[in-house]
Coordinates of C-alpha atoms in Angstrom, one line a residue:
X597 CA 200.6 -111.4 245.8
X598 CA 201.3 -108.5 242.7
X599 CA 204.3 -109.1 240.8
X600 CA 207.3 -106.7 241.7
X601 CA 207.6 -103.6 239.4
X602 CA 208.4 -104.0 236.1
X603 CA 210.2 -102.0 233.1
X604 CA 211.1 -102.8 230.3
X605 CA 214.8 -102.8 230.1
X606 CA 215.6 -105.8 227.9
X607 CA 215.6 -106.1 224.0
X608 CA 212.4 -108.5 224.0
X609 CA 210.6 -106.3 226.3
X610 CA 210.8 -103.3 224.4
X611 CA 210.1 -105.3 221.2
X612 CA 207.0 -106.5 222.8
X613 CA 205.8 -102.9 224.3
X614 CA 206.5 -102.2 220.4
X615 CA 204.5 -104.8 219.0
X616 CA 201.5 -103.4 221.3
X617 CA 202.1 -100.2 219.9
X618 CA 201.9 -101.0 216.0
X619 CA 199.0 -103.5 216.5
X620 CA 196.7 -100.7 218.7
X621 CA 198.1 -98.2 215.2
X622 CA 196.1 -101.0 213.1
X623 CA 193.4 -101.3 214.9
X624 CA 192.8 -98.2 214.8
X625 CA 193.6 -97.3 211.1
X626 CA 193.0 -100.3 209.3
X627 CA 189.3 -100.4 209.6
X628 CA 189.1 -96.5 208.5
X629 CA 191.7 -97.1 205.3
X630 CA 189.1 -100.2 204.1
X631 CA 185.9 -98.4 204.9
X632 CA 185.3 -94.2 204.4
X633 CA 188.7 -93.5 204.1
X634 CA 190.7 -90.4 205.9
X635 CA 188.4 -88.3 204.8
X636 CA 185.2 -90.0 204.7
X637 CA 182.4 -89.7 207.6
X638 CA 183.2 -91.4 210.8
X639 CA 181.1 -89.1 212.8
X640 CA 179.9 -85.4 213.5
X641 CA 182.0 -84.0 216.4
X642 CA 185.1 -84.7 214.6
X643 CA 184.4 -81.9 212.0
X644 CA 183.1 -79.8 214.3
X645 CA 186.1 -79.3 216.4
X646 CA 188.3 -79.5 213.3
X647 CA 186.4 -76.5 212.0
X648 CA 186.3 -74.9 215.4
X649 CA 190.8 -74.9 215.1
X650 CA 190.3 -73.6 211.6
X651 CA 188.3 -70.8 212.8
X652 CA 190.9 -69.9 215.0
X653 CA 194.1 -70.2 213.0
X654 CA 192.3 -67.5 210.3
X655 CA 191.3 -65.3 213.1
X656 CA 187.8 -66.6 214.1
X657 CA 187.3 -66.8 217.7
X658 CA 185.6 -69.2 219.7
X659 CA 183.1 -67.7 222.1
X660 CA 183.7 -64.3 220.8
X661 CA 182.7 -65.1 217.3
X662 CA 180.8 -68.4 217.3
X663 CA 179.8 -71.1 219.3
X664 CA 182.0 -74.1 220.9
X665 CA 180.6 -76.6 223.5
X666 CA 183.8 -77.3 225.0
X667 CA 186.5 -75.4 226.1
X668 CA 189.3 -74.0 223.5
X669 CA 192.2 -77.4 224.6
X670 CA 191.1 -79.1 221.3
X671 CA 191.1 -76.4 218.6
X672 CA 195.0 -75.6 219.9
X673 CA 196.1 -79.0 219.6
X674 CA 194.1 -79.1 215.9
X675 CA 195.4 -75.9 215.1
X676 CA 198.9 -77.1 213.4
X677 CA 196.6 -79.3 210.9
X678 CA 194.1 -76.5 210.4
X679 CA 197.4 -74.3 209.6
X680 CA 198.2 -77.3 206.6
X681 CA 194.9 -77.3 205.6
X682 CA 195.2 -73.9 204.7
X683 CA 198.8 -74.6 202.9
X684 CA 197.1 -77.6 201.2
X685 CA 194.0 -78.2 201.6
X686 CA 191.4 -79.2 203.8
X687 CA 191.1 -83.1 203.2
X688 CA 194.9 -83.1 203.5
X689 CA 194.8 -81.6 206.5
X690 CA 191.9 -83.1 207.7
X691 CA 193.5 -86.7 206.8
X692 CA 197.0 -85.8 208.3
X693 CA 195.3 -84.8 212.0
X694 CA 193.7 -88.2 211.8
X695 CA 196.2 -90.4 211.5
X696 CA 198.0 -88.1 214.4
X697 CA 195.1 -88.8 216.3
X698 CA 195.5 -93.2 215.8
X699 CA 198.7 -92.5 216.7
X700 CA 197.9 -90.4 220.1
X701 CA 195.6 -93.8 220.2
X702 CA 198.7 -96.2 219.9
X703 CA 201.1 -94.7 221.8
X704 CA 198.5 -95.0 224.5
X705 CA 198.3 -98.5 224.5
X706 CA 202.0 -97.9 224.9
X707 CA 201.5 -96.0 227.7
X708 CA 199.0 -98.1 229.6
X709 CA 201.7 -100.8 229.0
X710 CA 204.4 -98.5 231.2
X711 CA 201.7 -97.8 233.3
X712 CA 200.3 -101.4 234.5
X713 CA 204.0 -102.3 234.8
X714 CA 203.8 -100.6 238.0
X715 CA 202.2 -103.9 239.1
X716 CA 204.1 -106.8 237.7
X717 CA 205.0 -107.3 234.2
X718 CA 202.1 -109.6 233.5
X719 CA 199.5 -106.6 234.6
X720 CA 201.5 -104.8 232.1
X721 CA 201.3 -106.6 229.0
X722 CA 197.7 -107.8 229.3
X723 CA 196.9 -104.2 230.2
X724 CA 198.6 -103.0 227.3
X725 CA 197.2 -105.5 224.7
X726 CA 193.5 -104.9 226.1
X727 CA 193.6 -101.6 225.7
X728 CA 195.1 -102.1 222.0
X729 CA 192.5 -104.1 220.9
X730 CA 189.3 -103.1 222.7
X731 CA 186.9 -101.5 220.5
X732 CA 185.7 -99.3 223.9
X733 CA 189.0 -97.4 223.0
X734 CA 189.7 -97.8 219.1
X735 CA 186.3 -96.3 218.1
X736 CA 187.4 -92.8 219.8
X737 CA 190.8 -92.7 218.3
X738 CA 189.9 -93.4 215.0
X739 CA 189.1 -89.8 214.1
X740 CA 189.4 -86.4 216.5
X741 CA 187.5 -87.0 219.6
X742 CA 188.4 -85.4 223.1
X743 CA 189.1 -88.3 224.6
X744 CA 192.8 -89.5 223.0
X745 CA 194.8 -86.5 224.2
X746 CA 192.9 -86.4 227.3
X747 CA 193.6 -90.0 227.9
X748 CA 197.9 -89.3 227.0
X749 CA 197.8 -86.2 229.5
X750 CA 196.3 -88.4 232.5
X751 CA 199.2 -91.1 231.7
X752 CA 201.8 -89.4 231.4
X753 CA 200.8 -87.3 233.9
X754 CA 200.6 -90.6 236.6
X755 CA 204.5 -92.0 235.0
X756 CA 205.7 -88.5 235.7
X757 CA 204.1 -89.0 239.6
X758 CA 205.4 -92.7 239.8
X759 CA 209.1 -92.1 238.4
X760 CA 210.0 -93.9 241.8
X761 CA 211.6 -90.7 243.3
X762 CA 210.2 -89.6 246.7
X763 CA 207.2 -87.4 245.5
X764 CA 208.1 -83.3 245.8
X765 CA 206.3 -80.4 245.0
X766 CA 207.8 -79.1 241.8
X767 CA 207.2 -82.9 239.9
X768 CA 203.9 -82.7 241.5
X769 CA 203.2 -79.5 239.9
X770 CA 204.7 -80.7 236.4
X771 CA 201.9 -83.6 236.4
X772 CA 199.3 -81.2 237.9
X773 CA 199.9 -79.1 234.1
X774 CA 199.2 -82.0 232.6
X775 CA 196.1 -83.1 234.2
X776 CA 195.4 -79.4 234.0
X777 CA 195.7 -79.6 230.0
X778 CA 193.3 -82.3 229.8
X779 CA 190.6 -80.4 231.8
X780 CA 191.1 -77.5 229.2
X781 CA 189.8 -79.7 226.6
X782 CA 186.9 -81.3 228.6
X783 CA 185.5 -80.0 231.6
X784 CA 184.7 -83.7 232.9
X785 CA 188.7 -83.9 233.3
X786 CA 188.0 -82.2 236.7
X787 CA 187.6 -86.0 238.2
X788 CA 190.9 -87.6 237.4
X789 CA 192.2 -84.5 238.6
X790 CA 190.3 -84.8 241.4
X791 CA 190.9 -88.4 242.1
X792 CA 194.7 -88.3 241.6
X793 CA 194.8 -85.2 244.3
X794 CA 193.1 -87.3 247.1
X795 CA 195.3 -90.1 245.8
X796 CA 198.4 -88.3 246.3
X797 CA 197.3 -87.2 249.7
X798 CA 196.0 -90.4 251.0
X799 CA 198.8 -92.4 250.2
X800 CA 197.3 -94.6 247.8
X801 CA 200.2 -93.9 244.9
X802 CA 202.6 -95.6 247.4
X803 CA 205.0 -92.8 247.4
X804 CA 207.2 -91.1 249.7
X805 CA 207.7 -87.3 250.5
X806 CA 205.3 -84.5 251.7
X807 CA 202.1 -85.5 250.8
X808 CA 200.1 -82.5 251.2
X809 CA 202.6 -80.1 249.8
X810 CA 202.6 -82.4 246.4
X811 CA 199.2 -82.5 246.5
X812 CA 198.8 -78.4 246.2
X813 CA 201.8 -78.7 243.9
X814 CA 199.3 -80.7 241.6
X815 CA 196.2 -78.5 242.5
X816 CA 198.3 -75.5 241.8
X817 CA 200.1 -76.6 238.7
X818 CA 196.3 -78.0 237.1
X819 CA 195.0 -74.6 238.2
X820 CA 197.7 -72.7 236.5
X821 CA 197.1 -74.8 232.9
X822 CA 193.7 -74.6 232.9
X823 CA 194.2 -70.8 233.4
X824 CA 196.6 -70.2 230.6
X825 CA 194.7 -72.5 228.0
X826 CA 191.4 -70.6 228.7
X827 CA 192.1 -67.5 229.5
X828 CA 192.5 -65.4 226.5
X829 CA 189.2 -67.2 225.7
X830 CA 187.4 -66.5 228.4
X831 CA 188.7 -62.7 228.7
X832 CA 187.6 -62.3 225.1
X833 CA 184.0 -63.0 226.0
X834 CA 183.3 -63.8 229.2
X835 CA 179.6 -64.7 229.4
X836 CA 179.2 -66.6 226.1
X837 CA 182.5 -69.1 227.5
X838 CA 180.3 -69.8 230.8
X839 CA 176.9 -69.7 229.0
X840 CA 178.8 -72.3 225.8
X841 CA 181.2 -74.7 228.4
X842 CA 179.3 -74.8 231.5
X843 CA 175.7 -73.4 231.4
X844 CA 174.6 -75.4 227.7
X845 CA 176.5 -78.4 229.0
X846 CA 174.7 -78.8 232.2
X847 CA 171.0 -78.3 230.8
X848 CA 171.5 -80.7 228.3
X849 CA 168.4 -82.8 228.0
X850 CA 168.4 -86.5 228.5
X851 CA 168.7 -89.3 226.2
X852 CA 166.5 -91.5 228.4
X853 CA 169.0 -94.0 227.8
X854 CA 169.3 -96.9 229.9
X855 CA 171.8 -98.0 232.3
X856 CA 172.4 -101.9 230.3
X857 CA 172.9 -100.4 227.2
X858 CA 175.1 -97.8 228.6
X859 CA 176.6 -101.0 230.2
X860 CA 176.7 -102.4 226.8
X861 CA 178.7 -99.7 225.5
X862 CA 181.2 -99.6 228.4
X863 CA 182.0 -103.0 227.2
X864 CA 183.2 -102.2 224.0
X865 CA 180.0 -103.4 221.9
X866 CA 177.7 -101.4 220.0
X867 CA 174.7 -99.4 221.3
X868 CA 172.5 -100.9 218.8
X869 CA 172.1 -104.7 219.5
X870 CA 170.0 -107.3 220.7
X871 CA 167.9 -106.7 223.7
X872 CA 166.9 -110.3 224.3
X873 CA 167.3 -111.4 228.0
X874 CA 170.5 -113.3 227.5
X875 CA 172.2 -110.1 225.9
X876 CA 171.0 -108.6 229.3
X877 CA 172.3 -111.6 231.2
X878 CA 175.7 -111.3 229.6
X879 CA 176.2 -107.5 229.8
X880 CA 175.4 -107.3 233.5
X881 CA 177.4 -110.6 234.1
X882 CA 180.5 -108.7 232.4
X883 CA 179.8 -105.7 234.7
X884 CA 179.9 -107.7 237.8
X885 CA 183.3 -109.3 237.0
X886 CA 184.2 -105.7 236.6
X887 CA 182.8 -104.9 239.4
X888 CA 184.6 -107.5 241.4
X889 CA 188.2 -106.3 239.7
X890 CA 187.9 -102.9 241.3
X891 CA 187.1 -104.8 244.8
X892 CA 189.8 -107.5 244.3
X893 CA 192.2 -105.0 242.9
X894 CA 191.7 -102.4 245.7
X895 CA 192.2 -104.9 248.6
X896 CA 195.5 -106.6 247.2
X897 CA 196.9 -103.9 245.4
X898 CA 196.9 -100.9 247.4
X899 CA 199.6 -98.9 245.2
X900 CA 196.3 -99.6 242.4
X901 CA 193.9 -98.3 244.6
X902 CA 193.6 -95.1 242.8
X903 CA 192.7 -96.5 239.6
X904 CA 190.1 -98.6 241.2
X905 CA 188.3 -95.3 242.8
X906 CA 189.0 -94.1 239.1
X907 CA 187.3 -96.4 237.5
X908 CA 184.3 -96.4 240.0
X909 CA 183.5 -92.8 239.6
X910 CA 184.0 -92.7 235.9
X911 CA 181.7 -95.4 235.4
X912 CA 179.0 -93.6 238.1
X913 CA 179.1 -90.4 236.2
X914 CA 178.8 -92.3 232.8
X915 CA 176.3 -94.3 233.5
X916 CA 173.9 -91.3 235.3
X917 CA 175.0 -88.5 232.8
X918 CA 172.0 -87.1 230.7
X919 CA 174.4 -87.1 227.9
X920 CA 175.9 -90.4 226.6
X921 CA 177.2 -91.0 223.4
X922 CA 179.3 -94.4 222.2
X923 CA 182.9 -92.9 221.9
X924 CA 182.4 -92.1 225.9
X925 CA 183.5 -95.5 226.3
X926 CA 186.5 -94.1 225.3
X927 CA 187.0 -92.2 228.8
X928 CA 186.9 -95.2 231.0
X929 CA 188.9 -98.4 228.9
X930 CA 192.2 -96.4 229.9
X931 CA 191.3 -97.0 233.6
X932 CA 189.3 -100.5 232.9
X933 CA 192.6 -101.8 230.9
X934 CA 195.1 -101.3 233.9
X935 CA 193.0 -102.7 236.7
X936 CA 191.5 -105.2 234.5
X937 CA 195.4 -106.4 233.6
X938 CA 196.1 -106.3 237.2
X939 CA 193.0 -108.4 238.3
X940 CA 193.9 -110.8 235.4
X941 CA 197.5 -111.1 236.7
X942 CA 196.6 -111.7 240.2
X943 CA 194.4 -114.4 239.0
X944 CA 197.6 -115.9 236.6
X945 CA 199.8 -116.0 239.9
X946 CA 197.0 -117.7 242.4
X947 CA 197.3 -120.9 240.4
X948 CA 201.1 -120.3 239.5
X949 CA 202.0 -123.5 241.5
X950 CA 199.9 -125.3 239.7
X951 CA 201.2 -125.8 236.1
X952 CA 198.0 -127.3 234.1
X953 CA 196.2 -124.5 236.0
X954 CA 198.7 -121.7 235.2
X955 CA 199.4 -122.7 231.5
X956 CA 195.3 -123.2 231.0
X957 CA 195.4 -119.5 232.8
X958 CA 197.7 -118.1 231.0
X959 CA 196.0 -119.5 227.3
X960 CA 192.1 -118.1 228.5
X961 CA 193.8 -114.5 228.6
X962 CA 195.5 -115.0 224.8
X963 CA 191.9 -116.1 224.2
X964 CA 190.1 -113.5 225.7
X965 CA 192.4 -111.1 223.9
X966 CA 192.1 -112.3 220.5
X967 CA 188.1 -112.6 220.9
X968 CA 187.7 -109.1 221.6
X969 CA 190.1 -108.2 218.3
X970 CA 187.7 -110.2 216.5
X971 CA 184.7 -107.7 218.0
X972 CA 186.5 -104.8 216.2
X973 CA 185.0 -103.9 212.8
X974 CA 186.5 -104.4 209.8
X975 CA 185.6 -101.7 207.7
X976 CA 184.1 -98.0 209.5
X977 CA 183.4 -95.2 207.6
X978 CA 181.5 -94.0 205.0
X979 CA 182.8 -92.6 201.3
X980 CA 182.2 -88.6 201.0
X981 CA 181.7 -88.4 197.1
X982 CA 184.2 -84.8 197.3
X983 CA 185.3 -84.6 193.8
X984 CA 181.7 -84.3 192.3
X985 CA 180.5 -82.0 195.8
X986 CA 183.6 -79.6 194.8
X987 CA 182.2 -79.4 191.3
X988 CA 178.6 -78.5 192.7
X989 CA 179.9 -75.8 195.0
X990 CA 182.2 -74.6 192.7
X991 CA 180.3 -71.9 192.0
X992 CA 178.8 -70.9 195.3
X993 CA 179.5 -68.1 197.3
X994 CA 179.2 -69.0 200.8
X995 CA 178.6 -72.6 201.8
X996 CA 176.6 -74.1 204.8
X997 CA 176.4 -77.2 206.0
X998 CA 174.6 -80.0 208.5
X999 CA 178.1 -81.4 209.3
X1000 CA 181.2 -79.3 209.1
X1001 CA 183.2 -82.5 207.9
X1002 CA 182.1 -81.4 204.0
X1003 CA 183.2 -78.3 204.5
X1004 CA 186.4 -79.3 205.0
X1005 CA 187.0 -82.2 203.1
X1006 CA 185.8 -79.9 199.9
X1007 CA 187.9 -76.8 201.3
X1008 CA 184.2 -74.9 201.2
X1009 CA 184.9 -74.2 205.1
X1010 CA 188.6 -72.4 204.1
X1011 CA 186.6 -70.1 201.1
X1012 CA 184.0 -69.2 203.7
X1013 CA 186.4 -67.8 206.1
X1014 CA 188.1 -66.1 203.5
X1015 CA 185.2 -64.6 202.4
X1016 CA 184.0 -63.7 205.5
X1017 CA 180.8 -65.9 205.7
X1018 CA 178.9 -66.5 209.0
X1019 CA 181.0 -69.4 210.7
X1020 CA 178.8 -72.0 212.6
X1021 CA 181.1 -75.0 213.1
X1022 CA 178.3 -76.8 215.5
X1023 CA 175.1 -76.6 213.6
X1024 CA 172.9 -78.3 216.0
X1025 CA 174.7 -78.2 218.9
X1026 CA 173.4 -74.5 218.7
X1027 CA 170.1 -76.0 219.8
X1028 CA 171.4 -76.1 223.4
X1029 CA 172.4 -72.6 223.3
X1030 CA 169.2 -71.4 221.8
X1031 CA 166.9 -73.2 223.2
X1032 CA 168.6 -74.0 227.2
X1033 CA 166.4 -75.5 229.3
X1034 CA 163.9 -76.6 226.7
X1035 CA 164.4 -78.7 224.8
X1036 CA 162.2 -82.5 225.8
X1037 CA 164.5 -85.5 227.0
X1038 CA 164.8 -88.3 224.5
X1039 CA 165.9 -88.5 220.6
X1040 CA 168.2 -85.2 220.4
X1041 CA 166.8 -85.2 216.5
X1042 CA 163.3 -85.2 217.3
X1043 CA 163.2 -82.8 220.5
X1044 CA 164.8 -79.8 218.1
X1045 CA 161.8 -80.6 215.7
X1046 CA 160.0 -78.4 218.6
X1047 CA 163.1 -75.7 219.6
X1048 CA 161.9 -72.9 217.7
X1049 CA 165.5 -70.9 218.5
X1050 CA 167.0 -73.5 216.6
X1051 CA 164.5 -73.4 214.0
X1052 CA 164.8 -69.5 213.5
X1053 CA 168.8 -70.1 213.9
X1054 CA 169.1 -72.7 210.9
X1055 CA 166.9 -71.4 208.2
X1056 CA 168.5 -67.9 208.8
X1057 CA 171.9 -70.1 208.2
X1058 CA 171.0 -71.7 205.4
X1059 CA 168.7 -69.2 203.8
X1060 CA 172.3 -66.2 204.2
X1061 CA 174.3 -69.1 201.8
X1062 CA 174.8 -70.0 198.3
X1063 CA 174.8 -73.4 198.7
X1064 CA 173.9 -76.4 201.3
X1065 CA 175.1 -79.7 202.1
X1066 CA 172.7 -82.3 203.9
X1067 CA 174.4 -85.4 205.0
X1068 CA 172.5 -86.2 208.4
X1069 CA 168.9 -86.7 207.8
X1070 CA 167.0 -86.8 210.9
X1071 CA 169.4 -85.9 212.9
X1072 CA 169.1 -82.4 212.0
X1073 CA 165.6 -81.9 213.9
X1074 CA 165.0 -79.6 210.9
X1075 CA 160.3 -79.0 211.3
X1076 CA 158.9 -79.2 207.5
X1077 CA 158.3 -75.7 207.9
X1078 CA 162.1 -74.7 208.1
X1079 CA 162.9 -77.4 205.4
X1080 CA 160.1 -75.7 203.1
X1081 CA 161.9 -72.5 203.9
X1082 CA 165.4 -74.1 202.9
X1083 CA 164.0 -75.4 199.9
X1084 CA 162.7 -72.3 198.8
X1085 CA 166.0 -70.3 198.7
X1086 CA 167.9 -73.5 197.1
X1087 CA 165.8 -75.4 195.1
X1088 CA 168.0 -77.0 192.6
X1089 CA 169.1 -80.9 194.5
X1090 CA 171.8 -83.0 193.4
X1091 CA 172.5 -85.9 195.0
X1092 CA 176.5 -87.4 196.2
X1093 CA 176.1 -90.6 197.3
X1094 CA 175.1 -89.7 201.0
X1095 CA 175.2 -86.2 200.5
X1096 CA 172.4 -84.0 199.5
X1097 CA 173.8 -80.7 197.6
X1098 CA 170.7 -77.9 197.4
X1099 CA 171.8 -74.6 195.1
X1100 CA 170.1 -71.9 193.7
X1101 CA 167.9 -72.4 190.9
X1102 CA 170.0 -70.0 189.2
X1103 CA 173.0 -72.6 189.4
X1104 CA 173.9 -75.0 186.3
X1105 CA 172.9 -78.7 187.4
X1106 CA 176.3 -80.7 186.9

């Protein structure tokens, strides 16, 4: 049988919720802080949404005025650091939205804590402490992704369902907002939303009260969210928001990759690593005791059975999406940490009678815990060499580059939207704009070797500035013909560590 309910009322408790708190904060920041630093590289879509708030905040709309792949939820969250940035100055800004963001992380492992308490106090703190330490989590929010506010909204959203009231409308409604909020900063938001509705009206939460009449509070109040966050957006220029959010998005090629190593990611380990049959072995042996936590879960937890459906569908979608990148992982350990703390504390209270087996219990889910700390890496990052790529852009009258990130970090984004340069915050995401439909499945760097929109779309980018920065090498699917082109109009290359910086010959070689 599930433990009763659990809070944490007492002193120790709290302490303990506390100590889950700072040690997910470390996880998270430590690794960064040893390796690129806060405004080093840590990936691309970080910068691009980063540069998508600062666009907004001087004026720049998204849609209307350039292109964003997702809907407008995550440049309005950004937008108070895109404001400091522009007090400061970008790597300030930049740095200071970070460490907001490992915080959103932290608080919640926090959260999933509260949320797991729901079944037994046990389910809790294992829940809790998994989701601190697993790298499937930590490697999204580490830097700006999606995923950390997306995961607070759908948390807080359930405590504000499960406040052990009988369920109305009105605090059906308030949770609805919230879900609704996190739908406004990715579309695939829809299926929590989805998932908690026929939740709510099924009975599944456990809850008393009118259960359809809550469950159109929280249709209603997700509805009205989504509305107000995209809206203005979406009246501003309606065609490029469906053609950007919805039409790009769902004629994205594939990856072609395969369901193990998208296994392998869910997991929490890297999506590069060995292939040998016993890596196979394991990752599908993992999956299976997954697998058999939903099932377990569902049939003696009922008040769990939503999370369990959760985590099925998530997984489904993830692992049958053309898209799939390593920080979706991110998306499902939320989920994976509460039913996986409740399977675990079933399993800790079926041999309860039995001390050897209850302490020897009780020490393999320490163990377990402090294994996977030991998969998280110790450094992450790379160093972006920005006092020397300030000096070679000093000079330059609008900037372009293949990652907005050194934009930022050397302020060059801020001077080209006071200049009024041509914004592009998503350099190749604009290959699924400009070349739907077409582009082959596989490598996303080698099929826009063959997009020729893209093509036509970058060398008129770079050939319109004073200066480019090249950090991502093959990645940027630029033909030879385009890079001939590049090279042509900026001829003069200096190197920064990682960072390629072409000017005009005309400039002074530092």
């Amino acid at each position: 049988m599930p433990e009763a309910r659990w809070v944490p009322r007492t002193r120790s408790d709290r302490l303990i919720v506390a100590g889950i708190v700072v040690g997910a904060f470390l996880v998270r920041a430590v690794p960064v802080l040893r390796g690129g630093g806060l405004d080093g590289f840590l990936g691309y879509d970080d910068g691009v949404y980063f540069a998508a708030a600062a666009g907004l905040v001087n004026g720049v709309l998204p849609y209307r005025d350039f292109l964003l792949l997702h809907p407008p939820g995550i440049a309005l969250v950004l937008s108070p650091f895109a404001l400091l940035a522009g007090a400061t100055d970008g790597a300030t800004g930049f740095a200071a939205a970070r460490l907001t963001f490992m915080a959103i992380g932290a608080l919640n492992a926090g959260l999933v804590t509260l949320v797991a308490g729901r079944y037994g106090r046990r389910a809790a703190l294992i829940g809790g402490a998994l989701y601190a330490v697993w790298y499937a989590a930590a490697r999204a929010e580490r830097t700006l992704y999606l995923l950390g506010p997306q995961t607070t909204l759908l948390l807080v959203a359930v405590l504000v369902l499960m406040s052990g009231r009988p369920l109305r409308m009105r605090r059906a409604a308030v949770a609805g907002v919230l879900l609704g909020a996190a739908v406004a900063i990715q579309v695939w938001a829809v299926v929590p939303v989805t998932v908690v509705a026929v939740s709510i009206l099924l009975g599944w939460l456990g809850l008393a009260g009118d259960r359809r009449r809550a469950t159109i509070g929280l249709l209603v109040g997700a509805g009205v969210a989504l509305a107000a966050v995209c809206g203005p957006f979406f009246a501003a220029a309606p065609a490029r928001f469906i053609g950007y959010v919805l039409t790009d998005q769902i004629d994205r090629p594939s990856l072609d990759i395969g369901p193990v190593t998208r296994l392998r990611v869910l997991e929490g380990f890297s999506l590069a690593g060995h292939r040998s049959l016993l890596a196979t072995a394991v990752i599908v042996g993992l999956a299976v005791v997954g697998a058999i936590a939903v099932v377990v879960v569902a049939r003696r937890v009922p008040a769990a059975r939503m999370w369990c459906v959760l985590a099925a569908s998530e997984t489904a979608y993830l692992l049958v999406a053309p898209n799939f990148f390593t920080h979706y992982s991110a998306w499902l350990a939320p989920v994976a940490a509460i039913v996986l703390g409740t399977a675990a504390s079933l399993a800790i209270g079926a041999v309860e009678r039995s001390r050897r087996f209850f302490r020897l219990a009780q020490v393999g889910a320490v163990g377990v815990l402090a294994a996977m700390a030991l998969f998280v890496p110790r450094t992450q990052g790379t160093v972006i060499e920005r006092t020397a790529l300030e000096t070679d852009i000093r000079n330059a009258g609008c900037i372009s580059a293949d990652d907005p990130e050194l934009l930022i970090v050397t302020s060059g984004l801020l001077r080209d939207l006071r200049r009024g340069c041509p914004l592009i915050v998503d350099p190749t995401g604009t290959s699924y704009d400009t070349d739907r439909g077409r582009l082959a499945a596989g490598p996303v760097g080698k099929s826009r070797l063959a997009a020729p929109g893209y093509q036509s779309a970058m060398e008129e980018w770079y050939d319109d500035s004073n200066a480019a920065l090249f950090a991502r090498g093959a990645a940027d699917g630029l033909d030879p013909a385009t890079r001939e082109e590049i090279a042509d109009e900026l001829p003069v290359v200096v190197a920064q560590g990682n960072v390629t910086v072409m000017l005009p010959g005309a400039h002074p070689v530092p």
